[in-house]
Amino acid sequence: MSQRTLTLGDLGELKQGPTLSRFLEPAGSEYRILQISNLRDLTVQPHEDDRKEFLDGPRAAEHAVQAGQILISLRGSALKAAVVEQDLPDTVVSNSLTTLVPRPDLADPYFLAALLNSAHMQQRVTPLFTGITVQGIPLAKFRKLAIHLPVLSEQQKLARVLRALAEYRRAVQGVLTLREEEIEAHLQPFVVQENV
């Protein structure tokens, strides 16, 4: 397998999410704000209950979420990454996320997201987390992190397998959730409710 060593900064444009308080505008447009909780199983998953804010449209639009981007959490105690699968209108990232726009001729976004989420990468970045109140990896250090990058065709092969695995995991989790709800419904009548 042919590969080369590159830094994450070499792979494309990396930028920290904006401080949205600077864009607040009561008469502005309503925007969905993506946060760490939206990063699941290699893909960005918006929710109905996501935070929404009225923002200055033109300024917020510069930070709009677009298909192919990788959203990365450098905060907390673990690195998390997920790919934006489709353009999300009126959606921006919070400053708790970093955006990587990978060069399409160089890197597959799903391969990179899986690599960043891997146990080996978690072990590698653990010493980079700093901070007393909020733990995180400084963007400057993250940008300099080196990886061995296989050729694009090899990345794409691995990405297909990883995406299928993530899809399977989501399906299994859906079945488990349904079964847990059924069990809870069956157990509920056996709980004596206190009369008030």
Short mmCIF file of N, CA and C in Angstrom, two decimals:
data_model
loop_
_atom_site.label_atom_id
_atom_site.label_comp_id
_atom_site.label_asym_id
_atom_site.label_seq_id
_atom_site.Cartn_x
_atom_site.Cartn_y
_atom_site.Cartn_z
N MET A 1 0.84 -1.17 0.00
CA MET A 1 0.00 0.00 0.00
C MET A 1 0.89 1.24 0.00
N SER A 2 0.75 2.06 -1.01
CA SER A 2 1.53 3.29 -1.12
C SER A 2 0.93 4.36 -0.22
N GLN A 3 1.77 5.07 0.48
CA GLN A 3 1.29 6.12 1.37
C GLN A 3 2.34 7.20 1.52
N ARG A 4 1.88 8.33 2.01
CA ARG A 4 2.82 9.41 2.31
C ARG A 4 2.44 10.04 3.63
N THR A 5 3.41 10.69 4.25
CA THR A 5 3.17 11.32 5.54
C THR A 5 2.86 12.79 5.33
N LEU A 6 1.71 13.21 5.87
CA LEU A 6 1.26 14.60 5.76
C LEU A 6 0.72 15.05 7.11
N THR A 7 0.64 16.35 7.29
CA THR A 7 -0.02 16.86 8.49
C THR A 7 -1.49 17.09 8.16
N LEU A 8 -2.31 17.16 9.20
CA LEU A 8 -3.73 17.41 8.98
C LEU A 8 -3.94 18.77 8.31
N GLY A 9 -3.08 19.71 8.58
CA GLY A 9 -3.16 21.02 7.94
C GLY A 9 -2.89 20.96 6.44
N ASP A 10 -2.16 19.93 5.99
CA ASP A 10 -1.88 19.76 4.56
C ASP A 10 -3.09 19.25 3.78
N LEU A 11 -4.05 18.67 4.49
CA LEU A 11 -5.15 17.96 3.83
C LEU A 11 -6.26 18.86 3.32
N GLY A 12 -6.26 20.10 3.75
CA GLY A 12 -7.31 21.02 3.32
C GLY A 12 -7.44 22.17 4.29
N GLU A 13 -8.53 22.91 4.15
CA GLU A 13 -8.75 24.09 5.00
C GLU A 13 -9.32 23.67 6.35
N LEU A 14 -8.63 24.05 7.41
CA LEU A 14 -9.06 23.77 8.78
C LEU A 14 -9.38 25.09 9.46
N LYS A 15 -10.60 25.22 10.01
CA LYS A 15 -10.90 26.46 10.73
C LYS A 15 -11.85 26.20 11.89
N GLN A 16 -11.65 26.99 12.93
CA GLN A 16 -12.46 26.90 14.14
C GLN A 16 -13.83 27.52 13.86
N GLY A 17 -14.89 26.91 14.44
CA GLY A 17 -16.22 27.49 14.32
C GLY A 17 -16.26 28.88 14.92
N PRO A 18 -17.15 29.73 14.42
CA PRO A 18 -17.18 31.12 14.87
C PRO A 18 -17.82 31.28 16.25
N THR A 19 -17.51 32.38 16.89
CA THR A 19 -18.19 32.78 18.12
C THR A 19 -19.50 33.43 17.68
N LEU A 20 -20.58 32.70 17.79
CA LEU A 20 -21.85 33.13 17.20
C LEU A 20 -22.47 34.33 17.89
N SER A 21 -22.05 34.61 19.12
CA SER A 21 -22.61 35.78 19.81
C SER A 21 -22.32 37.07 19.04
N ARG A 22 -21.27 37.06 18.22
CA ARG A 22 -20.96 38.24 17.41
C ARG A 22 -21.93 38.42 16.25
N PHE A 23 -22.67 37.34 15.90
CA PHE A 23 -23.58 37.38 14.76
C PHE A 23 -25.04 37.51 15.16
N LEU A 24 -25.32 37.55 16.48
CA LEU A 24 -26.72 37.61 16.92
C LEU A 24 -27.41 38.85 16.36
N GLU A 25 -28.60 38.65 15.84
CA GLU A 25 -29.37 39.73 15.22
C GLU A 25 -30.86 39.38 15.36
N PRO A 26 -31.57 40.03 16.31
CA PRO A 26 -32.99 39.69 16.54
C PRO A 26 -33.85 39.73 15.27
N ALA A 27 -33.51 40.60 14.33
CA ALA A 27 -34.28 40.69 13.08
C ALA A 27 -33.65 39.86 11.97
N GLY A 28 -32.65 39.04 12.32
CA GLY A 28 -31.94 38.26 11.32
C GLY A 28 -32.65 36.98 10.94
N SER A 29 -31.95 36.11 10.25
CA SER A 29 -32.50 34.83 9.82
C SER A 29 -32.24 33.78 10.90
N GLU A 30 -33.14 32.80 10.97
CA GLU A 30 -32.98 31.74 11.96
C GLU A 30 -32.02 30.68 11.41
N TYR A 31 -31.02 30.33 12.22
CA TYR A 31 -30.02 29.33 11.84
C TYR A 31 -29.99 28.20 12.86
N ARG A 32 -29.83 26.98 12.35
CA ARG A 32 -29.60 25.82 13.21
C ARG A 32 -28.11 25.84 13.58
N ILE A 33 -27.81 25.52 14.84
CA ILE A 33 -26.43 25.50 15.32
C ILE A 33 -26.03 24.05 15.59
N LEU A 34 -25.04 23.55 14.86
CA LEU A 34 -24.55 22.19 15.08
C LEU A 34 -23.52 22.19 16.20
N GLN A 35 -23.59 21.13 17.02
CA GLN A 35 -22.68 21.00 18.14
C GLN A 35 -22.12 19.58 18.20
N ILE A 36 -21.36 19.29 19.22
CA ILE A 36 -20.71 17.99 19.35
C ILE A 36 -21.73 16.85 19.30
N SER A 37 -22.91 17.05 19.88
CA SER A 37 -23.92 15.98 19.92
C SER A 37 -24.42 15.59 18.53
N ASN A 38 -24.14 16.39 17.51
CA ASN A 38 -24.57 16.08 16.14
C ASN A 38 -23.59 15.16 15.41
N LEU A 39 -22.46 14.85 16.02
CA LEU A 39 -21.45 14.01 15.38
C LEU A 39 -21.64 12.56 15.81
N ARG A 40 -22.18 11.72 14.89
CA ARG A 40 -22.47 10.33 15.25
C ARG A 40 -22.17 9.39 14.09
N ASP A 41 -21.51 8.29 14.39
CA ASP A 41 -21.30 7.23 13.41
C ASP A 41 -20.83 7.72 12.05
N LEU A 42 -19.80 8.52 12.03
CA LEU A 42 -19.17 9.02 10.80
C LEU A 42 -19.95 10.11 10.08
N THR A 43 -21.19 10.38 10.47
CA THR A 43 -21.96 11.40 9.76
C THR A 43 -22.52 12.44 10.72
N VAL A 44 -22.73 13.62 10.19
CA VAL A 44 -23.35 14.70 10.96
C VAL A 44 -24.86 14.46 10.92
N GLN A 45 -25.49 14.43 12.08
CA GLN A 45 -26.92 14.14 12.17
C GLN A 45 -27.65 15.27 12.88
N PRO A 46 -28.30 16.15 12.10
CA PRO A 46 -29.09 17.21 12.72
C PRO A 46 -30.30 16.62 13.45
N HIS A 47 -30.78 17.33 14.47
CA HIS A 47 -31.93 16.89 15.25
C HIS A 47 -32.97 18.02 15.27
N GLU A 48 -34.22 17.64 15.47
CA GLU A 48 -35.28 18.65 15.54
C GLU A 48 -35.06 19.61 16.69
N ASP A 49 -34.49 19.12 17.78
CA ASP A 49 -34.32 19.97 18.96
C ASP A 49 -32.96 20.68 19.00
N ASP A 50 -32.25 20.74 17.87
CA ASP A 50 -30.99 21.49 17.83
C ASP A 50 -31.24 22.95 18.19
N ARG A 51 -30.24 23.54 18.82
CA ARG A 51 -30.31 24.96 19.16
C ARG A 51 -30.48 25.79 17.90
N LYS A 52 -31.29 26.85 17.99
CA LYS A 52 -31.47 27.77 16.86
C LYS A 52 -31.29 29.19 17.37
N GLU A 53 -30.72 30.03 16.53
CA GLU A 53 -30.47 31.44 16.87
C GLU A 53 -30.80 32.30 15.67
N PHE A 54 -31.18 33.54 15.94
CA PHE A 54 -31.36 34.52 14.87
C PHE A 54 -30.03 35.24 14.68
N LEU A 55 -29.49 35.09 13.47
CA LEU A 55 -28.15 35.61 13.18
C LEU A 55 -28.17 36.56 11.99
N ASP A 56 -27.16 37.40 11.93
CA ASP A 56 -26.95 38.27 10.77
C ASP A 56 -26.66 37.36 9.59
N GLY A 57 -27.60 37.26 8.65
CA GLY A 57 -27.54 36.31 7.53
C GLY A 57 -26.24 36.33 6.74
N PRO A 58 -25.84 37.49 6.19
CA PRO A 58 -24.62 37.50 5.37
C PRO A 58 -23.37 37.05 6.12
N ARG A 59 -23.24 37.45 7.39
CA ARG A 59 -22.06 37.06 8.15
C ARG A 59 -22.11 35.58 8.52
N ALA A 60 -23.30 35.09 8.89
CA ALA A 60 -23.44 33.68 9.25
C ALA A 60 -23.26 32.78 8.03
N ALA A 61 -23.70 33.25 6.87
CA ALA A 61 -23.62 32.45 5.64
C ALA A 61 -22.18 32.08 5.29
N GLU A 62 -21.22 32.89 5.72
CA GLU A 62 -19.81 32.58 5.47
C GLU A 62 -19.37 31.30 6.19
N HIS A 63 -20.16 30.90 7.19
CA HIS A 63 -19.83 29.72 8.00
C HIS A 63 -20.85 28.60 7.80
N ALA A 64 -21.60 28.66 6.68
CA ALA A 64 -22.63 27.66 6.40
C ALA A 64 -22.02 26.27 6.24
N VAL A 65 -22.74 25.28 6.73
CA VAL A 65 -22.28 23.89 6.66
C VAL A 65 -22.59 23.36 5.25
N GLN A 66 -21.59 22.69 4.66
CA GLN A 66 -21.75 22.19 3.28
C GLN A 66 -21.31 20.74 3.18
N ALA A 67 -21.89 20.06 2.20
CA ALA A 67 -21.58 18.64 1.97
C ALA A 67 -20.08 18.46 1.76
N GLY A 68 -19.56 17.36 2.32
CA GLY A 68 -18.14 17.03 2.15
C GLY A 68 -17.24 17.56 3.25
N GLN A 69 -17.75 18.48 4.06
CA GLN A 69 -16.95 18.98 5.17
C GLN A 69 -16.87 17.91 6.26
N ILE A 70 -15.79 17.96 7.02
CA ILE A 70 -15.68 17.11 8.21
C ILE A 70 -15.78 18.05 9.41
N LEU A 71 -16.72 17.78 10.30
CA LEU A 71 -16.84 18.55 11.53
C LEU A 71 -16.14 17.77 12.62
N ILE A 72 -15.29 18.46 13.37
CA ILE A 72 -14.42 17.81 14.35
C ILE A 72 -14.57 18.50 15.70
N SER A 73 -14.69 17.71 16.73
CA SER A 73 -14.69 18.24 18.08
C SER A 73 -13.30 18.06 18.67
N LEU A 74 -12.69 19.17 18.98
CA LEU A 74 -11.37 19.14 19.63
C LEU A 74 -11.52 19.39 21.13
N ARG A 75 -12.76 19.43 21.61
CA ARG A 75 -13.01 19.70 23.03
C ARG A 75 -13.52 18.47 23.73
N GLY A 76 -13.40 18.48 25.06
CA GLY A 76 -13.84 17.32 25.84
C GLY A 76 -12.66 16.43 26.14
N SER A 77 -12.92 15.15 26.23
CA SER A 77 -11.82 14.24 26.56
C SER A 77 -11.50 13.30 25.40
N ALA A 78 -12.23 13.43 24.29
CA ALA A 78 -11.97 12.56 23.13
C ALA A 78 -12.21 13.33 21.84
N LEU A 79 -11.46 12.96 20.84
CA LEU A 79 -11.61 13.53 19.51
C LEU A 79 -12.82 12.89 18.85
N LYS A 80 -13.67 13.69 18.20
CA LYS A 80 -14.82 13.16 17.47
C LYS A 80 -14.85 13.83 16.10
N ALA A 81 -15.26 13.07 15.07
CA ALA A 81 -15.33 13.63 13.72
C ALA A 81 -16.48 12.98 12.96
N ALA A 82 -17.11 13.77 12.08
CA ALA A 82 -18.21 13.26 11.25
C ALA A 82 -18.29 14.07 9.97
N VAL A 83 -18.79 13.44 8.93
CA VAL A 83 -18.88 14.05 7.60
C VAL A 83 -20.27 14.63 7.38
N VAL A 84 -20.30 15.81 6.79
CA VAL A 84 -21.57 16.42 6.38
C VAL A 84 -21.93 15.78 5.04
N GLU A 85 -23.04 15.04 5.00
CA GLU A 85 -23.39 14.28 3.80
C GLU A 85 -24.11 15.10 2.75
N GLN A 86 -24.80 16.14 3.17
CA GLN A 86 -25.52 16.99 2.21
C GLN A 86 -25.51 18.42 2.72
N ASP A 87 -25.68 19.37 1.79
CA ASP A 87 -25.75 20.76 2.22
C ASP A 87 -26.89 20.90 3.23
N LEU A 88 -26.65 21.65 4.29
CA LEU A 88 -27.67 21.89 5.31
C LEU A 88 -27.98 23.38 5.30
N PRO A 89 -29.07 23.78 4.62
CA PRO A 89 -29.38 25.21 4.53
C PRO A 89 -29.60 25.82 5.91
N ASP A 90 -29.20 27.06 6.04
CA ASP A 90 -29.40 27.82 7.29
C ASP A 90 -28.85 27.07 8.50
N THR A 91 -27.67 26.49 8.33
CA THR A 91 -27.02 25.74 9.41
C THR A 91 -25.57 26.17 9.50
N VAL A 92 -25.13 26.44 10.73
CA VAL A 92 -23.73 26.80 10.99
C VAL A 92 -23.22 25.96 12.15
N VAL A 93 -21.90 25.95 12.33
CA VAL A 93 -21.32 25.23 13.46
C VAL A 93 -21.10 26.18 14.63
N SER A 94 -21.14 25.61 15.82
CA SER A 94 -20.80 26.40 17.01
C SER A 94 -19.28 26.47 17.11
N ASN A 95 -18.81 27.28 18.04
CA ASN A 95 -17.36 27.39 18.19
C ASN A 95 -16.77 26.18 18.92
N SER A 96 -17.61 25.21 19.27
CA SER A 96 -17.09 23.97 19.86
C SER A 96 -16.63 22.99 18.79
N LEU A 97 -16.83 23.35 17.51
CA LEU A 97 -16.44 22.48 16.42
C LEU A 97 -15.42 23.14 15.51
N THR A 98 -14.63 22.31 14.88
CA THR A 98 -13.66 22.75 13.88
C THR A 98 -14.09 22.13 12.56
N THR A 99 -13.93 22.87 11.48
CA THR A 99 -14.32 22.38 10.16
C THR A 99 -13.06 22.08 9.35
N LEU A 100 -13.04 20.90 8.73
CA LEU A 100 -11.99 20.54 7.79
C LEU A 100 -12.64 20.34 6.43
N VAL A 101 -12.20 21.10 5.45
CA VAL A 101 -12.65 20.92 4.07
C VAL A 101 -11.51 20.22 3.35
N PRO A 102 -11.58 18.87 3.24
CA PRO A 102 -10.45 18.15 2.66
C PRO A 102 -10.34 18.36 1.15
N ARG A 103 -9.13 18.36 0.67
CA ARG A 103 -8.90 18.44 -0.78
C ARG A 103 -9.39 17.14 -1.41
N PRO A 104 -10.35 17.21 -2.35
CA PRO A 104 -10.92 15.98 -2.92
C PRO A 104 -9.92 15.14 -3.70
N ASP A 105 -8.86 15.76 -4.19
CA ASP A 105 -7.85 15.00 -4.94
C ASP A 105 -6.87 14.29 -4.01
N LEU A 106 -6.98 14.56 -2.71
CA LEU A 106 -6.00 14.06 -1.76
C LEU A 106 -6.60 13.13 -0.71
N ALA A 107 -7.80 13.46 -0.23
CA ALA A 107 -8.33 12.73 0.92
C ALA A 107 -9.83 12.47 0.82
N ASP A 108 -10.23 11.27 1.22
CA ASP A 108 -11.64 10.91 1.31
C ASP A 108 -12.15 11.34 2.68
N PRO A 109 -13.24 12.12 2.75
CA PRO A 109 -13.70 12.62 4.04
C PRO A 109 -14.10 11.51 5.02
N TYR A 110 -14.73 10.44 4.52
CA TYR A 110 -15.15 9.36 5.42
C TYR A 110 -13.94 8.61 5.98
N PHE A 111 -12.92 8.43 5.16
CA PHE A 111 -11.70 7.79 5.65
C PHE A 111 -11.09 8.64 6.76
N LEU A 112 -11.00 9.96 6.52
CA LEU A 112 -10.40 10.85 7.53
C LEU A 112 -11.21 10.85 8.82
N ALA A 113 -12.54 10.93 8.69
CA ALA A 113 -13.39 10.93 9.89
C ALA A 113 -13.19 9.64 10.69
N ALA A 114 -13.15 8.51 9.99
CA ALA A 114 -12.94 7.22 10.67
C ALA A 114 -11.56 7.17 11.33
N LEU A 115 -10.56 7.68 10.65
CA LEU A 115 -9.21 7.70 11.21
C LEU A 115 -9.17 8.56 12.47
N LEU A 116 -9.81 9.73 12.41
CA LEU A 116 -9.82 10.61 13.58
C LEU A 116 -10.58 10.00 14.75
N ASN A 117 -11.61 9.21 14.47
CA ASN A 117 -12.40 8.56 15.53
C ASN A 117 -11.77 7.28 16.05
N SER A 118 -10.74 6.77 15.38
CA SER A 118 -10.18 5.47 15.74
C SER A 118 -9.51 5.48 17.12
N ALA A 119 -9.49 4.31 17.73
CA ALA A 119 -8.86 4.16 19.05
C ALA A 119 -7.38 4.53 18.99
N HIS A 120 -6.72 4.20 17.86
CA HIS A 120 -5.30 4.53 17.72
C HIS A 120 -5.08 6.05 17.72
N MET A 121 -5.97 6.77 17.03
CA MET A 121 -5.84 8.24 17.01
C MET A 121 -6.18 8.83 18.38
N GLN A 122 -7.18 8.26 19.05
CA GLN A 122 -7.52 8.76 20.39
C GLN A 122 -6.31 8.64 21.32
N GLN A 123 -5.64 7.51 21.22
CA GLN A 123 -4.44 7.29 22.04
C GLN A 123 -3.35 8.30 21.67
N ARG A 124 -3.21 8.57 20.38
CA ARG A 124 -2.18 9.50 19.90
C ARG A 124 -2.43 10.93 20.37
N VAL A 125 -3.70 11.37 20.38
CA VAL A 125 -4.00 12.78 20.69
C VAL A 125 -4.20 13.05 22.18
N THR A 126 -4.36 12.01 23.00
CA THR A 126 -4.61 12.22 24.43
C THR A 126 -3.61 13.19 25.06
N PRO A 127 -2.31 13.09 24.79
CA PRO A 127 -1.37 14.04 25.40
C PRO A 127 -1.54 15.49 24.91
N LEU A 128 -2.26 15.69 23.81
CA LEU A 128 -2.43 17.04 23.26
C LEU A 128 -3.53 17.83 23.96
N PHE A 129 -4.41 17.14 24.70
CA PHE A 129 -5.50 17.85 25.38
C PHE A 129 -4.93 18.69 26.52
N THR A 130 -5.33 19.95 26.54
CA THR A 130 -4.87 20.88 27.58
C THR A 130 -6.08 21.64 28.13
N GLY A 131 -5.86 22.39 29.18
CA GLY A 131 -6.92 23.23 29.74
C GLY A 131 -7.37 22.72 31.09
N ILE A 132 -7.78 23.66 31.93
CA ILE A 132 -8.22 23.31 33.28
C ILE A 132 -9.74 23.19 33.33
N THR A 133 -10.44 24.25 32.90
CA THR A 133 -11.91 24.20 32.94
C THR A 133 -12.47 23.44 31.75
N VAL A 134 -12.00 23.78 30.56
CA VAL A 134 -12.46 23.10 29.35
C VAL A 134 -11.24 22.43 28.70
N GLN A 135 -11.28 21.11 28.63
CA GLN A 135 -10.19 20.37 27.99
C GLN A 135 -10.33 20.49 26.48
N GLY A 136 -9.23 20.56 25.79
CA GLY A 136 -9.28 20.61 24.33
C GLY A 136 -7.90 20.54 23.71
N ILE A 137 -7.91 20.34 22.40
CA ILE A 137 -6.66 20.33 21.64
C ILE A 137 -6.57 21.67 20.91
N PRO A 138 -5.52 22.45 21.13
CA PRO A 138 -5.37 23.70 20.39
C PRO A 138 -5.30 23.42 18.88
N LEU A 139 -5.99 24.25 18.11
CA LEU A 139 -6.05 24.05 16.66
C LEU A 139 -4.65 24.04 16.05
N ALA A 140 -3.75 24.88 16.54
CA ALA A 140 -2.39 24.94 15.99
C ALA A 140 -1.68 23.58 16.14
N LYS A 141 -1.87 22.92 17.29
CA LYS A 141 -1.26 21.60 17.50
C LYS A 141 -1.94 20.54 16.63
N PHE A 142 -3.26 20.62 16.52
CA PHE A 142 -4.00 19.66 15.72
C PHE A 142 -3.58 19.74 14.25
N ARG A 143 -3.41 20.96 13.77
CA ARG A 143 -3.02 21.21 12.37
C ARG A 143 -1.69 20.53 12.04
N LYS A 144 -0.78 20.45 13.04
CA LYS A 144 0.56 19.89 12.82
C LYS A 144 0.63 18.37 13.02
N LEU A 145 -0.49 17.76 13.42
CA LEU A 145 -0.52 16.32 13.66
C LEU A 145 -0.28 15.56 12.35
N ALA A 146 0.71 14.68 12.34
CA ALA A 146 1.08 13.94 11.12
C ALA A 146 0.33 12.61 11.05
N ILE A 147 -0.05 12.24 9.83
CA ILE A 147 -0.67 10.94 9.58
C ILE A 147 -0.02 10.32 8.34
N HIS A 148 -0.12 9.00 8.23
CA HIS A 148 0.29 8.30 7.02
C HIS A 148 -0.97 8.19 6.17
N LEU A 149 -0.96 8.82 5.02
CA LEU A 149 -2.15 8.86 4.15
C LEU A 149 -1.97 7.92 2.97
N PRO A 150 -2.82 6.86 2.88
CA PRO A 150 -2.73 5.99 1.71
C PRO A 150 -3.23 6.70 0.46
N VAL A 151 -3.03 6.10 -0.69
CA VAL A 151 -3.51 6.70 -1.94
C VAL A 151 -5.03 6.78 -1.87
N LEU A 152 -5.59 7.69 -2.64
CA LEU A 152 -7.02 7.98 -2.58
C LEU A 152 -7.88 6.74 -2.84
N SER A 153 -7.50 5.90 -3.81
CA SER A 153 -8.31 4.71 -4.12
C SER A 153 -8.38 3.76 -2.91
N GLU A 154 -7.28 3.64 -2.17
CA GLU A 154 -7.26 2.80 -0.98
C GLU A 154 -8.12 3.41 0.13
N GLN A 155 -8.06 4.72 0.28
CA GLN A 155 -8.91 5.41 1.26
C GLN A 155 -10.38 5.15 0.95
N GLN A 156 -10.74 5.26 -0.33
CA GLN A 156 -12.13 5.08 -0.74
C GLN A 156 -12.63 3.66 -0.48
N LYS A 157 -11.77 2.67 -0.70
CA LYS A 157 -12.14 1.28 -0.41
C LYS A 157 -12.42 1.11 1.09
N LEU A 158 -11.50 1.61 1.91
CA LEU A 158 -11.68 1.52 3.36
C LEU A 158 -12.92 2.30 3.79
N ALA A 159 -13.15 3.45 3.19
CA ALA A 159 -14.30 4.28 3.54
C ALA A 159 -15.62 3.56 3.27
N ARG A 160 -15.70 2.83 2.16
CA ARG A 160 -16.93 2.08 1.84
C ARG A 160 -17.22 1.05 2.94
N VAL A 161 -16.19 0.35 3.37
CA VAL A 161 -16.37 -0.65 4.43
C VAL A 161 -16.78 0.02 5.73
N LEU A 162 -16.13 1.11 6.07
CA LEU A 162 -16.42 1.82 7.32
C LEU A 162 -17.83 2.41 7.33
N ARG A 163 -18.27 2.92 6.18
CA ARG A 163 -19.63 3.47 6.08
C ARG A 163 -20.67 2.36 6.23
N ALA A 164 -20.41 1.20 5.61
CA ALA A 164 -21.34 0.07 5.73
C ALA A 164 -21.43 -0.38 7.19
N LEU A 165 -20.30 -0.41 7.87
CA LEU A 165 -20.29 -0.79 9.28
C LEU A 165 -21.08 0.21 10.13
N ALA A 166 -20.90 1.50 9.86
CA ALA A 166 -21.64 2.54 10.59
C ALA A 166 -23.14 2.41 10.33
N GLU A 167 -23.52 2.11 9.10
CA GLU A 167 -24.93 1.92 8.72
C GLU A 167 -25.50 0.72 9.48
N TYR A 168 -24.76 -0.36 9.54
CA TYR A 168 -25.19 -1.55 10.26
C TYR A 168 -25.36 -1.24 11.75
N ARG A 169 -24.40 -0.51 12.30
CA ARG A 169 -24.46 -0.14 13.72
C ARG A 169 -25.72 0.68 14.01
N ARG A 170 -26.05 1.63 13.11
CA ARG A 170 -27.26 2.46 13.29
C ARG A 170 -28.51 1.59 13.24
N ALA A 171 -28.56 0.64 12.30
CA ALA A 171 -29.73 -0.24 12.18
C ALA A 171 -29.91 -1.09 13.43
N VAL A 172 -28.81 -1.66 13.92
CA VAL A 172 -28.88 -2.49 15.13
C VAL A 172 -29.32 -1.63 16.32
N GLN A 173 -28.78 -0.43 16.42
CA GLN A 173 -29.15 0.45 17.53
C GLN A 173 -30.63 0.80 17.46
N GLY A 174 -31.15 0.98 16.25
CA GLY A 174 -32.58 1.27 16.08
C GLY A 174 -33.44 0.12 16.59
N VAL A 175 -33.05 -1.13 16.27
CA VAL A 175 -33.79 -2.30 16.73
C VAL A 175 -33.70 -2.40 18.26
N LEU A 176 -32.52 -2.20 18.81
CA LEU A 176 -32.36 -2.26 20.26
C LEU A 176 -33.21 -1.22 20.97
N THR A 177 -33.26 -0.02 20.43
CA THR A 177 -34.08 1.05 21.02
C THR A 177 -35.55 0.66 21.03
N LEU A 178 -36.04 0.11 19.90
CA LEU A 178 -37.44 -0.34 19.84
C LEU A 178 -37.71 -1.42 20.87
N ARG A 179 -36.82 -2.39 21.00
CA ARG A 179 -37.01 -3.48 21.97
C ARG A 179 -37.01 -2.94 23.40
N GLU A 180 -36.12 -2.01 23.69
CA GLU A 180 -36.08 -1.42 25.03
C GLU A 180 -37.38 -0.69 25.34
N GLU A 181 -37.93 0.02 24.36
CA GLU A 181 -39.20 0.73 24.55
C GLU A 181 -40.34 -0.26 24.80
N GLU A 182 -40.34 -1.39 24.06
CA GLU A 182 -41.37 -2.41 24.26
C GLU A 182 -41.28 -2.99 25.67
N ILE A 183 -40.07 -3.30 26.12
CA ILE A 183 -39.89 -3.87 27.45
C ILE A 183 -40.35 -2.87 28.51
N GLU A 184 -39.99 -1.62 28.36
CA GLU A 184 -40.42 -0.59 29.31
C GLU A 184 -41.94 -0.50 29.36
N ALA A 185 -42.58 -0.58 28.19
CA ALA A 185 -44.06 -0.52 28.15
C ALA A 185 -44.67 -1.72 28.87
N HIS A 186 -44.04 -2.90 28.73
CA HIS A 186 -44.55 -4.10 29.41
C HIS A 186 -44.33 -4.04 30.92
N LEU A 187 -43.25 -3.39 31.36
CA LEU A 187 -42.94 -3.33 32.79
C LEU A 187 -43.72 -2.25 33.52
N GLN A 188 -44.16 -1.23 32.82
CA GLN A 188 -44.82 -0.07 33.43
C GLN A 188 -46.03 -0.45 34.29
N PRO A 189 -46.91 -1.38 33.87
CA PRO A 189 -48.08 -1.71 34.69
C PRO A 189 -47.75 -2.33 36.05
N PHE A 190 -46.52 -2.83 36.20
CA PHE A 190 -46.16 -3.49 37.46
C PHE A 190 -45.66 -2.51 38.51
N VAL A 191 -45.55 -1.25 38.16
CA VAL A 191 -45.08 -0.25 39.11
C VAL A 191 -46.30 0.39 39.78
N VAL A 192 -46.34 0.33 41.10
CA VAL A 192 -47.46 0.91 41.84
C VAL A 192 -47.27 2.42 41.91
N GLN A 193 -48.26 3.12 41.39
CA GLN A 193 -48.21 4.59 41.40
C GLN A 193 -48.76 5.10 42.73
N GLU A 194 -48.09 6.05 43.32
CA GLU A 194 -48.53 6.60 44.60
C GLU A 194 -49.71 7.53 44.36
N ASN A 195 -50.76 7.37 45.12
CA ASN A 195 -51.92 8.26 45.02
C ASN A 195 -51.61 9.57 45.71
N VAL A 196 -51.89 10.64 45.01
CA VAL A 196 -51.59 11.96 45.59
C VAL A 196 -52.83 12.56 46.18
#
